[in-house]
């Protein structure tokens, strides 16, 4: 079973602070995705990382895929209240089948 | 929006009753998925479909069945609902190749 563990589970910070969310596994993934989910809505894809060591930036969000492709991180610079939400990492099941396994999630709250 | 509609959006029912959730897409995508989301577990795959009448089990399929008689509709049935099936259910769709999954807005199901 491929498990994706996220930490921290909950994070409450003030506007302007920086934060990092981690997604770790003992399994190797061909790629990892990051989603953000707001209350009452489904998850929305933010980014896909596919190469070990890859770094992708999306405005104030920086995503990194570990060299061994077993872990990933999401760093947010100068967090804003609009960043509040549930952040989920996900990776494809071994053997394909176009299925994803999701991490346990990190609930982020950014306060004024 | 990715053209996904889940119905109903909310449902309260009693233990032992049958329940059917519907996912309708207008994108003509091949793949469709049903997930459940519970605190501390992220999203867990229940069943998925890779074409009309082609379905397969996910990681938490016990107590659930699915049907896909048309490309656009994917039904999830709880034959005899139990309180442990109280959850938020999400449908997702995906095209071929490297296209990402797109999610509906969820169905909140409460079984009393």
PDB file of N, CA and C in Angstrom, chain B residues 25-66:
ATOM      1  N   UNK B  25     -21.334  14.197 -16.057  1.00  0.00           N
ATOM      2  CA  UNK B  25     -20.307  15.033 -16.685  1.00  0.00           C
ATOM      3  C   UNK B  25     -20.737  15.409 -18.094  1.00  0.00           C
ATOM      4  N   UNK B  26     -20.261  16.569 -18.521  1.00  0.00           N
ATOM      5  CA  UNK B  26     -20.547  17.045 -19.875  1.00  0.00           C
ATOM      6  C   UNK B  26     -19.270  17.139 -20.715  1.00  0.00           C
ATOM      7  N   UNK B  27     -18.173  16.530 -20.222  1.00  0.00           N
ATOM      8  CA  UNK B  27     -16.869  16.643 -20.889  1.00  0.00           C
ATOM      9  C   UNK B  27     -16.533  15.454 -21.776  1.00  0.00           C
ATOM     10  N   UNK B  28     -17.372  14.415 -21.736  1.00  0.00           N
ATOM     11  CA  UNK B  28     -17.114  13.197 -22.525  1.00  0.00           C
ATOM     12  C   UNK B  28     -15.784  12.541 -22.134  1.00  0.00           C
ATOM     13  N   UNK B  29     -15.395  12.697 -20.861  1.00  0.00           N
ATOM     14  CA  UNK B  29     -14.150  12.083 -20.395  1.00  0.00           C
ATOM     15  C   UNK B  29     -14.328  10.595 -20.151  1.00  0.00           C
ATOM     16  N   UNK B  30     -13.236   9.859 -20.362  1.00  0.00           N
ATOM     17  CA  UNK B  30     -13.281   8.406 -20.253  1.00  0.00           C
ATOM     18  C   UNK B  30     -13.360   7.922 -18.806  1.00  0.00           C
ATOM     19  N   UNK B  31     -12.523   8.549 -17.948  1.00  0.00           N
ATOM     20  CA  UNK B  31     -12.378   8.046 -16.592  1.00  0.00           C
ATOM     21  C   UNK B  31     -13.272   8.811 -15.617  1.00  0.00           C
ATOM     22  N   UNK B  32     -13.898   8.056 -14.716  1.00  0.00           N
ATOM     23  CA  UNK B  32     -14.689   8.662 -13.643  1.00  0.00           C
ATOM     24  C   UNK B  32     -14.390   7.936 -12.345  1.00  0.00           C
ATOM     25  N   UNK B  33     -14.451   8.678 -11.241  1.00  0.00           N
ATOM     26  CA  UNK B  33     -14.017   8.160  -9.946  1.00  0.00           C
ATOM     27  C   UNK B  33     -15.006   8.580  -8.853  1.00  0.00           C
ATOM     28  N   UNK B  34     -15.140   7.721  -7.856  1.00  0.00           N
ATOM     29  CA  UNK B  34     -15.845   8.078  -6.632  1.00  0.00           C
ATOM     30  C   UNK B  34     -14.879   7.971  -5.458  1.00  0.00           C
ATOM     31  N   UNK B  35     -14.827   9.043  -4.655  1.00  0.00           N
ATOM     32  CA  UNK B  35     -14.014   9.091  -3.449  1.00  0.00           C
ATOM     33  C   UNK B  35     -14.912   9.417  -2.257  1.00  0.00           C
ATOM     34  N   UNK B  36     -14.433   9.060  -1.075  1.00  0.00           N
ATOM     35  CA  UNK B  36     -15.024   9.576   0.143  1.00  0.00           C
ATOM     36  C   UNK B  36     -13.952  10.354   0.910  1.00  0.00           C
ATOM     37  N   UNK B  37     -14.378  11.387   1.609  1.00  0.00           N
ATOM     38  CA  UNK B  37     -13.442  12.221   2.346  1.00  0.00           C
ATOM     39  C   UNK B  37     -13.865  12.279   3.804  1.00  0.00           C
ATOM     40  N   UNK B  38     -12.965  11.869   4.670  1.00  0.00           N
ATOM     41  CA  UNK B  38     -13.193  11.868   6.105  1.00  0.00           C
ATOM     42  C   UNK B  38     -12.009  12.549   6.789  1.00  0.00           C
ATOM     43  N   UNK B  39     -12.261  13.224   7.908  1.00  0.00           N
ATOM     44  CA  UNK B  39     -11.168  13.922   8.623  1.00  0.00           C
ATOM     45  C   UNK B  39      -9.999  12.994   8.919  1.00  0.00           C
ATOM     46  N   UNK B  40      -8.789  13.461   8.615  1.00  0.00           N
ATOM     47  CA  UNK B  40      -7.594  12.681   8.903  1.00  0.00           C
ATOM     48  C   UNK B  40      -7.261  11.615   7.883  1.00  0.00           C
ATOM     49  N   UNK B  41      -8.113  11.469   6.857  1.00  0.00           N
ATOM     50  CA  UNK B  41      -7.872  10.420   5.851  1.00  0.00           C
ATOM     51  C   UNK B  41      -7.693  10.972   4.449  1.00  0.00           C
ATOM     52  N   UNK B  42      -7.810  12.244   4.250  1.00  0.00           N
ATOM     53  CA  UNK B  42      -7.728  12.771   2.894  1.00  0.00           C
ATOM     54  C   UNK B  42      -8.880  12.227   2.068  1.00  0.00           C
ATOM     55  N   UNK B  43      -8.593  11.916   0.817  1.00  0.00           N
ATOM     56  CA  UNK B  43      -9.582  11.329  -0.085  1.00  0.00           C
ATOM     57  C   UNK B  43      -9.220   9.870  -0.311  1.00  0.00           C
ATOM     58  N   UNK B  44     -10.204   8.993  -0.220  1.00  0.00           N
ATOM     59  CA  UNK B  44      -9.956   7.572  -0.450  1.00  0.00           C
ATOM     60  C   UNK B  44     -10.840   7.084  -1.597  1.00  0.00           C
ATOM     61  N   UNK B  45     -10.234   6.344  -2.515  1.00  0.00           N
ATOM     62  CA  UNK B  45     -10.924   5.895  -3.708  1.00  0.00           C
ATOM     63  C   UNK B  45     -11.853   4.734  -3.391  1.00  0.00           C
ATOM     64  N   UNK B  46     -13.114   4.864  -3.820  1.00  0.00           N
ATOM     65  CA  UNK B  46     -14.107   3.815  -3.585  1.00  0.00           C
ATOM     66  C   UNK B  46     -14.190   2.889  -4.798  1.00  0.00           C
ATOM     67  N   UNK B  47     -14.528   3.445  -5.940  1.00  0.00           N
ATOM     68  CA  UNK B  47     -14.598   2.730  -7.220  1.00  0.00           C
ATOM     69  C   UNK B  47     -14.208   3.705  -8.316  1.00  0.00           C
ATOM     70  N   UNK B  48     -13.827   3.148  -9.448  1.00  0.00           N
ATOM     71  CA  UNK B  48     -13.591   3.999 -10.603  1.00  0.00           C
ATOM     72  C   UNK B  48     -14.046   3.301 -11.862  1.00  0.00           C
ATOM     73  N   UNK B  49     -14.151   4.068 -12.948  1.00  0.00           N
ATOM     74  CA  UNK B  49     -14.597   3.536 -14.225  1.00  0.00           C
ATOM     75  C   UNK B  49     -13.660   4.017 -15.316  1.00  0.00           C
ATOM     76  N   UNK B  50     -13.318   3.093 -16.226  1.00  0.00           N
ATOM     77  CA  UNK B  50     -12.452   3.451 -17.342  1.00  0.00           C
ATOM     78  C   UNK B  50     -13.194   3.350 -18.665  1.00  0.00           C
ATOM     79  N   UNK B  51     -14.519   3.311 -18.598  1.00  0.00           N
ATOM     80  CA  UNK B  51     -15.345   3.299 -19.793  1.00  0.00           C
ATOM     81  C   UNK B  51     -16.734   2.811 -19.448  1.00  0.00           C
ATOM     82  N   UNK B  52     -17.631   2.898 -20.419  1.00  0.00           N
ATOM     83  CA  UNK B  52     -18.996   2.428 -20.201  1.00  0.00           C
ATOM     84  C   UNK B  52     -18.970   0.938 -19.850  1.00  0.00           C
ATOM     85  N   UNK B  53     -19.625   0.619 -18.762  1.00  0.00           N
ATOM     86  CA  UNK B  53     -19.730  -0.746 -18.219  1.00  0.00           C
ATOM     87  C   UNK B  53     -18.402  -1.316 -17.721  1.00  0.00           C
ATOM     88  N   UNK B  54     -17.344  -0.509 -17.714  1.00  0.00           N
ATOM     89  CA  UNK B  54     -16.031  -0.958 -17.217  1.00  0.00           C
ATOM     90  C   UNK B  54     -15.727  -0.250 -15.899  1.00  0.00           C
ATOM     91  N   UNK B  55     -15.782  -1.026 -14.806  1.00  0.00           N
ATOM     92  CA  UNK B  55     -15.516  -0.433 -13.500  1.00  0.00           C
ATOM     93  C   UNK B  55     -14.587  -1.338 -12.709  1.00  0.00           C
ATOM     94  N   UNK B  56     -13.983  -0.776 -11.672  1.00  0.00           N
ATOM     95  CA  UNK B  56     -13.090  -1.561 -10.828  1.00  0.00           C
ATOM     96  C   UNK B  56     -13.098  -0.980  -9.427  1.00  0.00           C
ATOM     97  N   UNK B  57     -12.668  -1.817  -8.464  1.00  0.00           N
ATOM     98  CA  UNK B  57     -12.699  -1.412  -7.072  1.00  0.00           C
ATOM     99  C   UNK B  57     -11.513  -0.524  -6.722  1.00  0.00           C
ATOM    100  N   UNK B  58     -11.764   0.363  -5.736  1.00  0.00           N
ATOM    101  CA  UNK B  58     -10.695   1.150  -5.164  1.00  0.00           C
ATOM    102  C   UNK B  58     -10.294   0.574  -3.828  1.00  0.00           C
ATOM    103  N   UNK B  59      -9.734   1.417  -2.954  1.00  0.00           N
ATOM    104  CA  UNK B  59      -9.204   0.925  -1.686  1.00  0.00           C
ATOM    105  C   UNK B  59     -10.249   0.748  -0.602  1.00  0.00           C
ATOM    106  N   UNK B  60     -11.448   1.348  -0.728  1.00  0.00           N
ATOM    107  CA  UNK B  60     -12.479   1.239   0.301  1.00  0.00           C
ATOM    108  C   UNK B  60     -13.822   0.904  -0.345  1.00  0.00           C
ATOM    109  N   UNK B  61     -13.890  -0.186  -1.092  1.00  0.00           N
ATOM    110  CA  UNK B  61     -15.065  -0.500  -1.903  1.00  0.00           C
ATOM    111  C   UNK B  61     -16.148  -1.290  -1.164  1.00  0.00           C
ATOM    112  N   UNK B  62     -15.831  -1.878   0.001  1.00  0.00           N
ATOM    113  CA  UNK B  62     -16.814  -2.709   0.701  1.00  0.00           C
ATOM    114  C   UNK B  62     -18.053  -1.895   1.053  1.00  0.00           C
ATOM    115  N   UNK B  63     -19.237  -2.434   0.701  1.00  0.00           N
ATOM    116  CA  UNK B  63     -20.499  -1.765   1.015  1.00  0.00           C
ATOM    117  C   UNK B  63     -20.973  -0.821  -0.066  1.00  0.00           C
ATOM    118  N   UNK B  64     -20.200  -0.703  -1.141  1.00  0.00           N
ATOM    119  CA  UNK B  64     -20.538   0.189  -2.247  1.00  0.00           C
ATOM    120  C   UNK B  64     -20.555  -0.577  -3.564  1.00  0.00           C
ATOM    121  N   UNK B  65     -21.445  -0.155  -4.471  1.00  0.00           N
ATOM    122  CA  UNK B  65     -21.427  -0.648  -5.836  1.00  0.00           C
ATOM    123  C   UNK B  65     -21.591   0.542  -6.773  1.00  0.00           C
ATOM    124  N   UNK B  66     -21.187   0.350  -8.026  1.00  0.00           N
ATOM    125  CA  UNK B  66     -21.259   1.435  -9.000  1.00  0.00           C
ATOM    126  C   UNK B  66     -21.818   0.900 -10.310  1.00  0.00           C
TER     127      UNK B  66
END
